[in-house]
mmCIF file of C-alpha atoms in Angstrom:
data_model
loop_
_atom_site.group_PDB
_atom_site.id
_atom_site.type_symbol
_atom_site.label_atom_id
_atom_site.label_comp_id
_atom_site.label_asym_id
_atom_site.label_seq_id
_atom_site.Cartn_x
_atom_site.Cartn_y
_atom_site.Cartn_z
ATOM 1 C CA MET A 1 4.395 -32.789 14.815
ATOM 2 C CA THR A 2 1.997 -35.734 15.072
ATOM 3 C CA GLU A 3 1.741 -38.978 17.005
ATOM 4 C CA ALA A 4 2.796 -40.773 13.939
ATOM 5 C CA ASN A 5 6.186 -39.301 13.573
ATOM 6 C CA THR A 6 6.978 -38.240 17.158
ATOM 7 C CA VAL A 7 7.418 -40.297 20.319
ATOM 8 C CA LEU A 8 7.303 -38.182 23.279
ATOM 9 C CA PRO A 9 9.702 -38.908 26.133
ATOM 10 C CA PRO A 10 8.782 -39.133 29.764
ATOM 11 C CA PHE A 11 8.963 -35.756 31.633
ATOM 12 C CA PRO A 12 10.398 -33.965 33.393
ATOM 13 C CA HIS A 13 13.418 -32.915 31.382
ATOM 14 C CA PRO A 14 16.727 -34.376 32.832
ATOM 15 C CA GLY A 15 18.378 -31.020 33.198
ATOM 16 C CA LEU A 16 21.942 -29.739 32.742
ATOM 17 C CA ASP A 17 23.537 -30.784 36.018
ATOM 18 C CA HIS A 18 25.244 -33.836 34.433
ATOM 19 C CA LEU A 19 26.897 -31.813 31.743
ATOM 20 C CA ALA A 20 30.528 -30.868 31.990
ATOM 21 C CA ASN A 21 30.940 -28.349 29.192
ATOM 22 C CA THR A 22 29.214 -26.699 26.233
ATOM 23 C CA GLU A 23 30.369 -29.353 23.833
ATOM 24 C CA GLU A 24 28.469 -31.903 25.817
ATOM 25 C CA LEU A 25 25.384 -29.690 25.600
ATOM 26 C CA ARG A 26 25.692 -29.524 21.831
ATOM 27 C CA SER A 27 26.175 -33.209 21.224
ATOM 28 C CA GLN A 28 23.519 -34.372 23.573
ATOM 29 C CA CYS A 29 20.762 -31.786 23.027
ATOM 30 C CA PRO A 30 20.044 -31.094 19.295
ATOM 31 C CA ALA A 31 18.438 -27.808 20.284
ATOM 32 C CA PHE A 32 21.866 -26.479 20.787
ATOM 33 C CA ALA A 33 23.658 -28.433 17.928
ATOM 34 C CA SER A 34 24.024 -25.107 15.967
ATOM 35 C CA GLY A 35 24.170 -22.707 18.919
ATOM 36 C CA CYS A 36 21.467 -21.114 21.050
ATOM 37 C CA PRO A 37 18.011 -21.755 19.581
ATOM 38 C CA TYR A 38 16.527 -18.615 20.990
ATOM 39 C CA ALA A 39 18.938 -15.971 19.690
ATOM 40 C CA LYS A 40 22.343 -14.838 18.809
ATOM 41 C CA VAL A 41 24.274 -12.375 20.832
ATOM 42 C CA ASP A 42 25.917 -9.417 18.799
ATOM 43 C CA GLY A 43 25.744 -11.547 15.563
ATOM 44 C CA ALA A 44 27.899 -14.349 17.028
ATOM 45 C CA VAL A 45 26.757 -18.021 17.674
ATOM 46 C CA ILE A 46 26.606 -18.748 21.394
ATOM 47 C CA THR A 47 29.775 -20.720 22.232
ATOM 48 C CA GLY A 48 29.868 -20.814 26.071
ATOM 49 C CA PHE A 49 27.911 -20.880 29.206
ATOM 50 C CA ALA A 50 28.861 -17.201 29.819
ATOM 51 C CA GLU A 51 27.314 -16.164 26.616
ATOM 52 C CA LEU A 52 24.401 -18.486 27.095
ATOM 53 C CA SER A 53 23.575 -16.702 30.322
ATOM 54 C CA LYS A 54 22.881 -13.570 28.255
ATOM 55 C CA CYS A 55 19.803 -15.088 26.797
ATOM 56 C CA PRO A 56 16.825 -14.157 29.148
ATOM 57 C CA ALA A 57 15.383 -17.627 28.813
ATOM 58 C CA PHE A 58 18.710 -19.300 30.030
ATOM 59 C CA ARG A 59 19.821 -16.675 32.501
ATOM 60 C CA GLU A 60 19.207 -18.950 35.458
ATOM 61 C CA GLY A 61 19.738 -22.370 33.757
ATOM 62 C CA CYS A 62 17.889 -24.437 31.208
ATOM 63 C CA PRO A 63 14.217 -23.236 31.399
ATOM 64 C CA PHE A 64 13.012 -26.719 30.496
ATOM 65 C CA THR A 65 14.715 -28.405 33.513
ATOM 66 C CA ASN A 66 12.307 -30.275 35.828
ATOM 67 C CA LYS A 67 9.194 -28.930 33.966
ATOM 68 C CA ASN A 68 6.018 -30.997 33.306
ATOM 69 C CA LYS A 69 4.073 -30.848 30.169
ATOM 70 C CA GLU A 70 1.728 -28.000 31.180
ATOM 71 C CA GLU A 71 4.720 -25.915 32.323
ATOM 72 C CA ILE A 72 6.508 -26.431 29.111
ATOM 73 C CA ARG A 73 3.405 -25.583 27.208
ATOM 74 C CA THR A 74 3.202 -22.225 29.039
ATOM 75 C CA LEU A 75 6.902 -21.781 28.390
ATOM 76 C CA PHE A 76 6.423 -22.355 24.724
ATOM 77 C CA SER A 77 3.773 -19.670 24.527
ATOM 78 C CA THR A 78 6.362 -17.023 25.373
ATOM 79 C CA ILE A 79 8.692 -17.846 22.374
ATOM 80 C CA PRO A 80 8.593 -14.923 19.907
ATOM 81 C CA LYS A 81 7.186 -15.566 16.387
ATOM 82 C CA GLU A 82 10.419 -14.342 14.782
ATOM 83 C CA HIS A 83 12.360 -17.130 16.526
ATOM 84 C CA PRO A 84 14.622 -18.752 13.960
ATOM 85 C CA ASN A 85 14.399 -22.429 12.910
ATOM 86 C CA ILE A 86 16.846 -24.680 14.356
ATOM 87 C CA ASN A 87 19.173 -26.569 11.938
ATOM 88 C CA MET A 88 19.566 -29.920 13.487
ATOM 89 C CA THR A 89 22.735 -31.431 11.950
ATOM 90 C CA LYS A 90 23.624 -34.101 14.570
ATOM 91 C CA THR A 91 21.928 -37.230 15.500
ATOM 92 C CA ALA A 92 19.976 -36.856 18.880
ATOM 93 C CA GLU A 93 21.522 -38.591 21.680
ATOM 94 C CA SER A 94 18.914 -37.181 24.003
ATOM 95 C CA PRO A 95 15.288 -38.114 22.956
ATOM 96 C CA GLU A 96 14.025 -35.211 24.993
ATOM 97 C CA GLY A 97 16.287 -32.849 22.983
ATOM 98 C CA ALA A 98 14.916 -34.339 19.695
ATOM 99 C CA VAL A 99 11.318 -33.587 20.789
ATOM 100 C CA LEU A 100 12.423 -30.106 21.876
ATOM 101 C CA VAL A 101 13.872 -29.399 18.469
ATOM 102 C CA GLN A 102 10.660 -30.557 16.762
ATOM 103 C CA MET A 103 8.518 -28.596 18.976
ATOM 104 C CA LEU A 104 10.464 -25.338 18.565
ATOM 105 C CA ASN A 105 10.568 -25.806 14.702
ATOM 106 C CA GLN A 106 6.775 -26.510 14.682
ATOM 107 C CA ILE A 107 6.220 -23.306 16.661
ATOM 108 C CA VAL A 108 8.443 -21.162 14.345
ATOM 109 C CA SER A 109 7.196 -22.576 10.905
ATOM 110 C CA ASP A 110 3.537 -22.648 11.807
ATOM 111 C CA SER A 111 3.439 -19.788 14.313
ATOM 112 C CA ALA A 112 1.477 -22.176 16.485
ATOM 113 C CA MET A 113 2.414 -20.634 19.713
ATOM 114 C CA GLY A 114 1.507 -22.788 22.662
ATOM 115 C CA ILE A 115 1.221 -26.082 20.796
ATOM 116 C CA VAL A 116 2.744 -28.991 22.726
ATOM 117 C CA ALA A 117 1.739 -32.455 21.723
ATOM 118 C CA SER A 118 0.125 -34.720 24.315
ATOM 119 C CA ASP A 119 0.375 -38.466 24.194
ATOM 120 C CA ASP A 120 -2.910 -38.656 22.304
ATOM 121 C CA LYS A 121 -3.344 -35.530 20.173
ATOM 122 C CA PRO A 122 -2.019 -31.926 19.727
ATOM 123 C CA ALA A 123 -3.164 -29.458 22.139
ATOM 124 C CA GLU A 124 -5.846 -27.185 20.813
ATOM 125 C CA VAL A 125 -5.115 -23.454 20.253
ATOM 126 C CA ALA A 126 -7.676 -20.852 20.647
ATOM 127 C CA PRO A 127 -8.605 -19.315 17.183
ATOM 128 C CA THR A 128 -7.617 -15.587 16.707
ATOM 129 C CA PRO A 129 -10.717 -13.342 16.998
ATOM 130 C CA ARG A 130 -11.825 -12.041 13.594
ATOM 131 C CA ASP A 131 -11.725 -8.251 13.073
ATOM 132 C CA PRO A 132 -14.557 -7.299 10.839
ATOM 133 C CA ASP A 133 -12.999 -4.051 9.931
ATOM 134 C CA SER A 134 -10.113 -5.829 8.379
ATOM 135 C CA GLU A 135 -12.042 -8.043 6.073
ATOM 136 C CA ILE A 136 -12.186 -7.140 2.463
ATOM 137 C CA LEU A 137 -15.379 -5.489 1.549
ATOM 138 C CA GLU A 138 -17.556 -7.373 -0.998
ATOM 139 C CA ASP A 139 -18.959 -3.938 -2.341
ATOM 140 C CA PRO A 140 -16.795 -1.142 -0.989
ATOM 141 C CA GLN A 141 -18.504 1.502 -3.254
ATOM 142 C CA LEU A 142 -15.361 3.595 -2.924
ATOM 143 C CA ALA A 143 -16.076 6.173 -5.624
ATOM 144 C CA ALA A 144 -19.489 6.831 -4.186
ATOM 145 C CA ALA A 145 -18.046 7.042 -0.558
ATOM 146 C CA MET A 146 -15.394 9.561 -1.873
ATOM 147 C CA ARG A 147 -17.921 11.637 -3.766
ATOM 148 C CA GLU A 148 -20.167 11.946 -0.796
ATOM 149 C CA GLY A 149 -17.245 12.539 1.671
ATOM 150 C CA THR A 150 -15.720 15.312 -0.338
ATOM 151 C CA LYS A 151 -18.805 17.326 -1.079
ATOM 152 C CA VAL A 152 -17.990 20.114 1.535
ATOM 153 C CA ALA A 153 -14.322 20.227 0.557
ATOM 154 C CA HIS A 154 -15.265 20.350 -3.144
ATOM 155 C CA LYS A 155 -17.599 23.401 -2.527
ATOM 156 C CA ALA A 156 -14.770 25.202 -0.493
ATOM 157 C CA ALA A 157 -12.465 24.625 -3.428
ATOM 158 C CA GLU A 158 -14.964 26.139 -5.918
ATOM 159 C CA ASN A 159 -15.416 29.234 -3.543
ATOM 160 C CA SER A 160 -11.679 30.073 -3.358
ATOM 161 C CA VAL A 161 -10.899 33.418 -4.789
ATOM 162 C CA PHE A 162 -8.431 32.068 -7.385
ATOM 163 C CA THR A 163 -10.905 29.303 -8.603
ATOM 164 C CA LYS A 164 -13.592 31.815 -9.016
ATOM 165 C CA ARG A 165 -11.279 34.126 -11.022
ATOM 166 C CA PHE A 166 -10.234 31.092 -12.927
ATOM 167 C CA LEU A 167 -13.640 30.005 -13.906
ATOM 168 C CA LYS A 168 -14.634 33.632 -14.857
ATOM 169 C CA GLY A 169 -11.555 33.951 -17.032
ATOM 170 C CA GLU A 170 -10.012 36.676 -15.026
ATOM 171 C CA ILE A 171 -6.510 35.166 -14.313
ATOM 172 C CA ASN A 172 -3.482 36.295 -16.220
ATOM 173 C CA ARG A 173 -0.655 34.424 -17.867
ATOM 174 C CA ASP A 174 1.696 34.760 -15.008
ATOM 175 C CA GLU A 175 -0.989 33.225 -12.625
ATOM 176 C CA TYR A 176 -1.785 30.393 -14.932
ATOM 177 C CA GLY A 177 1.944 29.698 -15.413
ATOM 178 C CA ARG A 178 2.391 29.452 -11.710
ATOM 179 C CA TYR A 179 -0.716 27.137 -11.469
ATOM 180 C CA ILE A 180 0.704 24.581 -14.044
ATOM 181 C CA THR A 181 4.093 24.833 -12.433
ATOM 182 C CA SER A 182 2.600 23.857 -9.069
ATOM 183 C CA LEU A 183 0.724 20.988 -10.810
ATOM 184 C CA TYR A 184 3.988 19.826 -12.498
ATOM 185 C CA PHE A 185 5.660 19.108 -9.068
ATOM 186 C CA VAL A 186 2.495 17.426 -7.767
ATOM 187 C CA TYR A 187 2.263 15.114 -10.753
ATOM 188 C CA VAL A 188 5.928 14.296 -10.623
ATOM 189 C CA SER A 189 5.487 13.139 -7.074
ATOM 190 C CA MET A 190 2.216 11.454 -7.377
ATOM 191 C CA GLU A 191 3.064 9.504 -10.602
ATOM 192 C CA SER A 192 6.402 8.411 -9.072
ATOM 193 C CA LEU A 193 4.641 7.016 -6.096
ATOM 194 C CA LEU A 194 1.937 5.246 -8.319
ATOM 195 C CA VAL A 195 4.847 3.446 -9.992
ATOM 196 C CA LYS A 196 6.532 2.665 -6.821
ATOM 197 C CA TYR A 197 3.399 1.093 -5.293
ATOM 198 C CA LYS A 198 1.865 -0.260 -8.515
ATOM 199 C CA ASP A 199 1.668 -3.744 -7.145
ATOM 200 C CA ASN A 200 -0.702 -2.555 -4.326
ATOM 201 C CA ALA A 201 -4.074 -4.279 -4.893
ATOM 202 C CA ALA A 202 -5.999 -1.049 -4.557
ATOM 203 C CA ILE A 203 -3.655 0.988 -6.796
ATOM 204 C CA LYS A 204 -3.685 -1.679 -9.402
ATOM 205 C CA THR A 205 -7.407 -1.185 -9.818
ATOM 206 C CA ILE A 206 -7.013 2.427 -10.979
ATOM 207 C CA HIS A 207 -3.555 2.801 -12.355
ATOM 208 C CA PHE A 208 -3.620 3.852 -16.001
ATOM 209 C CA PRO A 209 -0.359 5.289 -16.774
ATOM 210 C CA VAL A 210 -0.712 5.235 -20.488
ATOM 211 C CA GLU A 211 -4.044 7.042 -20.415
ATOM 212 C CA LEU A 212 -3.551 9.460 -17.624
ATOM 213 C CA ASN A 213 0.104 10.387 -16.936
ATOM 214 C CA ARG A 214 0.693 14.082 -17.037
ATOM 215 C CA VAL A 215 4.583 14.120 -16.598
ATOM 216 C CA HIS A 216 5.835 10.486 -16.834
ATOM 217 C CA ALA A 217 6.299 9.489 -20.448
ATOM 218 C CA LEU A 218 8.827 7.450 -22.312
ATOM 219 C CA LYS A 219 10.091 10.751 -24.107
ATOM 220 C CA GLN A 220 10.365 14.150 -22.716
ATOM 221 C CA ALA A 221 8.721 15.603 -25.754
ATOM 222 C CA ASP A 222 5.604 13.569 -24.693
ATOM 223 C CA ILE A 223 5.227 15.128 -21.219
ATOM 224 C CA VAL A 224 2.223 17.354 -21.504
ATOM 225 C CA LEU A 225 2.962 19.660 -18.617
ATOM 226 C CA PHE A 226 6.537 19.935 -19.750
ATOM 227 C CA LYS A 227 5.388 21.161 -23.156
ATOM 228 C CA ASP A 228 2.979 23.684 -21.639
ATOM 229 C CA LEU A 229 5.642 25.080 -19.273
ATOM 230 C CA GLU A 230 7.958 25.582 -22.286
ATOM 231 C CA TYR A 231 5.262 27.331 -24.214
ATOM 232 C CA PHE A 232 4.534 29.842 -21.305
ATOM 233 C CA TYR A 233 7.988 30.361 -19.982
ATOM 234 C CA GLY A 234 10.164 29.636 -23.004
ATOM 235 C CA LYS A 235 13.306 27.275 -23.021
ATOM 236 C CA ASP A 236 15.449 29.745 -21.233
ATOM 237 C CA LYS A 237 13.334 29.620 -18.049
ATOM 238 C CA LEU A 238 12.248 26.023 -18.249
ATOM 239 C CA ALA A 239 15.081 24.546 -16.185
ATOM 240 C CA TYR A 240 14.461 27.086 -13.493
ATOM 241 C CA VAL A 241 10.771 26.604 -13.046
ATOM 242 C CA THR A 242 11.006 22.923 -12.965
ATOM 243 C CA ASP A 243 13.802 22.917 -10.405
ATOM 244 C CA PRO A 244 12.598 21.262 -7.235
ATOM 245 C CA ALA A 245 14.398 23.965 -5.201
ATOM 246 C CA THR A 246 11.933 26.444 -6.502
ATOM 247 C CA MET A 247 8.973 24.508 -5.071
ATOM 248 C CA THR A 248 6.708 26.861 -2.954
ATOM 249 C CA PRO A 249 5.585 26.061 0.542
ATOM 250 C CA ALA A 250 2.217 24.841 -0.575
ATOM 251 C CA VAL A 251 3.714 22.507 -3.194
ATOM 252 C CA LYS A 252 6.028 21.156 -0.642
ATOM 253 C CA GLU A 253 3.208 20.519 1.778
ATOM 254 C CA TYR A 254 1.247 18.712 -1.044
ATOM 255 C CA VAL A 255 4.080 16.456 -2.097
ATOM 256 C CA GLU A 256 5.103 15.610 1.650
ATOM 257 C CA ALA A 257 1.433 14.734 2.328
ATOM 258 C CA MET A 258 1.308 12.170 -0.459
ATOM 259 C CA GLU A 259 4.556 10.593 0.694
ATOM 260 C CA LEU A 260 3.413 10.506 4.356
ATOM 261 C CA ALA A 261 0.105 8.850 3.196
ATOM 262 C CA CYS A 262 1.828 6.173 1.531
ATOM 263 C CA GLU A 263 3.836 5.438 4.683
ATOM 264 C CA VAL A 264 0.536 4.895 6.405
ATOM 265 C CA ASN A 265 -0.944 2.812 3.701
ATOM 266 C CA PRO A 266 -0.058 3.027 -0.115
ATOM 267 C CA ALA A 267 -3.687 2.527 -0.985
ATOM 268 C CA LEU A 268 -4.304 6.019 0.315
ATOM 269 C CA LEU A 269 -2.694 7.253 -2.984
ATOM 270 C CA VAL A 270 -5.970 6.278 -4.609
ATOM 271 C CA ALA A 271 -7.496 9.331 -3.067
ATOM 272 C CA HIS A 272 -5.002 11.735 -4.774
ATOM 273 C CA SER A 273 -5.273 9.890 -8.079
ATOM 274 C CA TYR A 274 -9.054 10.242 -7.891
ATOM 275 C CA SER A 275 -9.200 13.909 -7.036
ATOM 276 C CA ARG A 276 -6.653 15.008 -9.720
ATOM 277 C CA TYR A 277 -7.255 12.814 -12.656
ATOM 278 C CA LEU A 278 -11.161 12.832 -12.547
ATOM 279 C CA GLY A 279 -10.984 16.598 -11.953
ATOM 280 C CA ASP A 280 -8.751 17.156 -14.893
ATOM 281 C CA LEU A 281 -11.001 14.932 -17.102
ATOM 282 C CA SER A 282 -14.242 16.481 -15.911
ATOM 283 C CA GLY A 283 -13.524 20.073 -15.999
ATOM 284 C CA GLY A 284 -10.638 20.202 -18.303
ATOM 285 C CA GLN A 285 -12.339 20.772 -21.612
ATOM 286 C CA ILE A 286 -14.448 23.639 -20.181
ATOM 287 C CA LEU A 287 -11.381 25.225 -18.682
ATOM 288 C CA ALA A 288 -9.268 24.789 -21.908
ATOM 289 C CA LYS A 289 -11.914 26.744 -23.897
ATOM 290 C CA ARG A 290 -11.820 29.629 -21.406
ATOM 291 C CA LEU A 291 -8.051 29.663 -21.375
ATOM 292 C CA LYS A 292 -8.075 29.861 -25.125
ATOM 293 C CA LYS A 293 -10.222 32.894 -25.039
ATOM 294 C CA HIS A 294 -8.838 34.751 -21.955
ATOM 295 C CA ILE A 295 -5.149 33.685 -21.812
ATOM 296 C CA LEU A 296 -4.233 32.956 -25.408
ATOM 297 C CA GLY A 297 -6.587 35.547 -26.930
ATOM 298 C CA LEU A 298 -8.203 33.263 -29.404
ATOM 299 C CA SER A 299 -11.784 33.137 -30.604
ATOM 300 C CA GLU A 300 -13.712 30.194 -32.022
ATOM 301 C CA THR A 301 -13.472 31.648 -35.572
ATOM 302 C CA ASP A 302 -9.647 31.541 -35.533
ATOM 303 C CA GLY A 303 -7.975 28.957 -37.577
ATOM 304 C CA ASN A 304 -5.847 27.747 -34.682
ATOM 305 C CA TRP A 305 -8.813 27.491 -32.248
ATOM 306 C CA ASP A 306 -8.603 23.665 -32.294
ATOM 307 C CA SER A 307 -4.819 23.764 -31.585
ATOM 308 C CA ASN A 308 -3.644 22.392 -28.101
ATOM 309 C CA GLU A 309 -0.565 24.608 -28.134
ATOM 310 C CA GLY A 310 0.037 25.727 -24.588
ATOM 311 C CA LEU A 311 -2.780 23.568 -23.344
ATOM 312 C CA HIS A 312 -1.632 20.021 -23.577
ATOM 313 C CA PHE A 313 -2.474 19.465 -19.947
ATOM 314 C CA TYR A 314 -6.017 19.159 -20.834
ATOM 315 C CA GLU A 315 -5.323 16.792 -23.683
ATOM 316 C CA PHE A 316 -5.730 12.951 -23.130
ATOM 317 C CA ALA A 317 -4.772 11.659 -26.436
ATOM 318 C CA ASN A 318 -4.813 7.939 -25.360
ATOM 319 C CA ILE A 319 -8.501 8.129 -24.203
ATOM 320 C CA GLY A 320 -11.160 7.835 -26.780
ATOM 321 C CA ASN A 321 -14.487 8.372 -25.091
ATOM 322 C CA GLN A 322 -13.702 10.316 -21.933
ATOM 323 C CA ASN A 323 -17.082 9.755 -20.293
ATOM 324 C CA ALA A 324 -16.977 6.109 -20.888
ATOM 325 C CA PHE A 325 -13.397 6.202 -19.405
ATOM 326 C CA LYS A 326 -14.449 8.057 -16.334
ATOM 327 C CA ASN A 327 -17.367 5.502 -15.803
ATOM 328 C CA GLU A 328 -14.920 2.520 -16.001
ATOM 329 C CA TYR A 329 -12.634 4.324 -13.592
ATOM 330 C CA ARG A 330 -15.451 4.842 -11.046
ATOM 331 C CA GLU A 331 -16.751 1.298 -11.511
ATOM 332 C CA ARG A 332 -13.139 0.116 -10.703
ATOM 333 C CA LEU A 333 -12.980 2.196 -7.749
ATOM 334 C CA ASN A 334 -16.243 0.861 -6.415
ATOM 335 C CA THR A 335 -14.808 -2.800 -6.554
ATOM 336 C CA ALA A 336 -11.371 -1.925 -5.187
ATOM 337 C CA PRO A 337 -10.136 -4.650 -2.702
ATOM 338 C CA VAL A 338 -10.229 -2.671 0.612
ATOM 339 C CA ASP A 339 -11.468 -3.275 4.077
ATOM 340 C CA LYS A 340 -13.696 -0.861 6.010
ATOM 341 C CA ARG A 341 -10.727 0.825 7.758
ATOM 342 C CA THR A 342 -8.943 1.365 4.466
ATOM 343 C CA ARG A 343 -11.947 2.646 2.765
ATOM 344 C CA ASP A 344 -12.551 5.291 5.433
ATOM 345 C CA LEU A 345 -8.915 6.244 5.351
ATOM 346 C CA ILE A 346 -8.952 6.798 1.632
ATOM 347 C CA VAL A 347 -12.226 8.989 1.947
ATOM 348 C CA ALA A 348 -10.377 11.037 4.614
ATOM 349 C CA GLU A 349 -7.364 11.337 2.423
ATOM 350 C CA ALA A 350 -9.543 12.539 -0.540
ATOM 351 C CA ILE A 351 -10.828 15.378 1.695
ATOM 352 C CA ARG A 352 -7.210 16.190 2.543
ATOM 353 C CA SER A 353 -6.368 16.227 -1.226
ATOM 354 C CA PHE A 354 -8.948 18.948 -1.828
ATOM 355 C CA GLU A 355 -7.568 20.850 1.095
ATOM 356 C CA LEU A 356 -4.047 20.668 -0.427
ATOM 357 C CA ASN A 357 -5.414 22.010 -3.735
ATOM 358 C CA ILE A 358 -7.149 24.774 -2.053
ATOM 359 C CA ALA A 359 -3.932 25.654 -0.388
ATOM 360 C CA LEU A 360 -2.330 25.818 -3.928
ATOM 361 C CA PHE A 361 -4.982 28.117 -5.120
ATOM 362 C CA ASP A 362 -4.726 30.534 -2.243
ATOM 363 C CA GLU A 363 -0.923 30.554 -2.526
ATOM 364 C CA ILE A 364 -1.087 31.655 -6.219
ATOM 365 C CA GLN A 365 -3.583 34.289 -5.462
ATOM 366 C CA GLN A 366 -1.225 35.519 -2.540
ATOM 367 C CA LEU A 367 1.806 35.474 -4.814
ATOM 368 C CA SER A 368 -0.007 37.400 -7.434
ATOM 369 C CA GLU A 369 -1.133 40.111 -4.975
ATOM 370 C CA GLN A 370 2.512 40.401 -3.726
ATOM 371 C CA GLY A 371 3.921 40.678 -7.184
ATOM 372 C CA LYS A 372 6.162 37.603 -6.666
ATOM 373 C CA LEU A 373 5.130 35.544 -9.711
ATOM 374 C CA VAL A 374 7.651 34.541 -12.262
ATOM 375 C CA ALA A 375 6.928 36.376 -15.524
ATOM 376 C CA THR A 376 5.871 34.223 -18.437
ATOM 377 C CA ALA A 377 6.592 34.985 -22.105
ATOM 378 C CA GLY A 378 3.952 37.332 -23.375
ATOM 379 C CA SER A 379 2.783 38.442 -19.973
ATOM 380 C CA GLN A 380 2.285 42.235 -19.180
ATOM 381 C CA LYS A 381 5.385 42.117 -16.836
ATOM 382 C CA SER A 382 7.394 40.600 -19.796
ATOM 383 C CA LEU A 383 5.998 42.849 -22.289
ATOM 384 C CA GLY A 384 6.850 45.838 -20.117
ATOM 385 C CA SER A 385 10.542 44.877 -20.045
ATOM 386 C CA THR A 386 10.501 44.324 -23.793
ATOM 387 C CA LEU A 387 8.849 47.644 -24.585
ATOM 388 C CA ALA A 388 11.425 49.416 -22.454
ATOM 389 C CA ARG A 389 14.252 48.003 -24.596
ATOM 390 C CA TRP A 390 12.523 48.786 -27.788
ATOM 391 C CA SER A 391 10.955 52.111 -26.880
ATOM 392 C CA PRO A 392 13.317 54.354 -28.932
ATOM 393 C CA ILE A 393 12.812 52.197 -32.125
ATOM 394 C CA LEU A 394 9.033 52.127 -31.432
ATOM 395 C CA ALA A 395 8.879 55.828 -30.934
ATOM 396 C CA ALA A 396 10.779 56.466 -34.239
ATOM 397 C CA SER A 397 8.509 54.013 -35.989
ATOM 398 C CA VAL A 398 5.371 55.880 -34.645
ATOM 399 C CA ALA A 399 6.752 59.211 -35.674
ATOM 400 C CA ILE A 400 7.489 57.961 -39.272
ATOM 401 C CA ALA A 401 4.035 56.332 -39.425
ATOM 402 C CA ALA A 402 2.337 59.631 -38.273
ATOM 403 C CA VAL A 403 4.290 61.721 -40.837
ATOM 404 C CA GLY A 404 3.493 59.332 -43.651
ATOM 405 C CA ALA A 405 -0.168 59.361 -42.501
ATOM 406 C CA THR A 406 -0.093 63.236 -42.723
ATOM 407 C CA TYR A 407 1.281 63.344 -46.184
ATOM 408 C CA TYR A 408 -1.115 60.605 -47.342
ATOM 409 C CA VAL A 409 -4.171 62.734 -46.103
ATOM 410 C CA ARG A 410 -2.858 65.904 -47.830
ATOM 411 C CA TYR A 411 -2.303 64.108 -51.013
ATOM 412 C CA GLN A 412 -5.807 62.786 -51.108
ATOM 413 C CA GLN A 413 -7.158 66.338 -50.361
ATOM 414 C CA ARG A 414 -5.408 67.620 -53.412
ATOM 415 C CA LYS A 415 -6.741 65.145 -55.809
#
């Protein structure tokens, strides 16, 4: 609204005393041509003075009546930002009303609360103070901040009982089966959230679904964790162990924590992606070798040593040079478009991610000590039940073998 296209009428406003009914109000004041310009009551357009009185601004009559320019300016400053635009469909018979409509629409469309034009120039509006914490950082160094911020939590994760046993090759098949089952649910949730918030500026920076996804794939046969779970549990138990109803308390807490973080700010998902994917890439190859030796019972001289059977989780087929990829991932993190407040929240969430992983480790250790782990195919528990079923046949076989060996020795002695 400028001096070129608006001629301001003399003030004060003429008031409503001369109006006999609502129709006159609508025809003479364009501000009310399509109903109350402030609000609608219960979804219905204002149609009478009784309803009009429900609007706080008009409870005691027209708030613009007998007001000078300064008073109207003050009144305009109280109009909410979400105030709807006014659709003026009738020619203004009241010049004051025409100016009022233009003023209101100027406020709504430009969010210029408090602007009322003077005879010479628009009134100035004080600029909104800048919040330095909300400005995008030129060099956030997010990867470096997370690495530094999670040092203590990382050390705590390494010192958990389960992690120490894992690194020493002391865990059994049932414990490892529980471990990848927990991770299955974590990755289902995390990768679903990454897809949901993929347009977030920070997430865009580090979202590599083709290269990194562990459970989301075009074909079920390509889901690496699904293949590993089938290897360890067999097809018969696969539906059971992947049923969300079987999630343990620590897994539920992990999943809920990621969902709550996204409600605060979807960018916080960057912290969970960082701690999980970079951890899998960095330590995965070492762990895979130890698992081959201690869980699968293979040696480096075996012909199938290079097979990924049962250990597809540590295979990133769509990444060529893993070190180069990790460097690119960190470089992208360091340039993520975040402000200081968001960066600090992401670092705090990365610490929380380590704590959630520690809780997973501790839970597996506890379930193992309590004998509550689901048996995997080929585990001692599974073999025990198999031996019980086959014990009569095995006993007979052993007896036959022993007799055969005795006769063989006697035969050799006679020769």
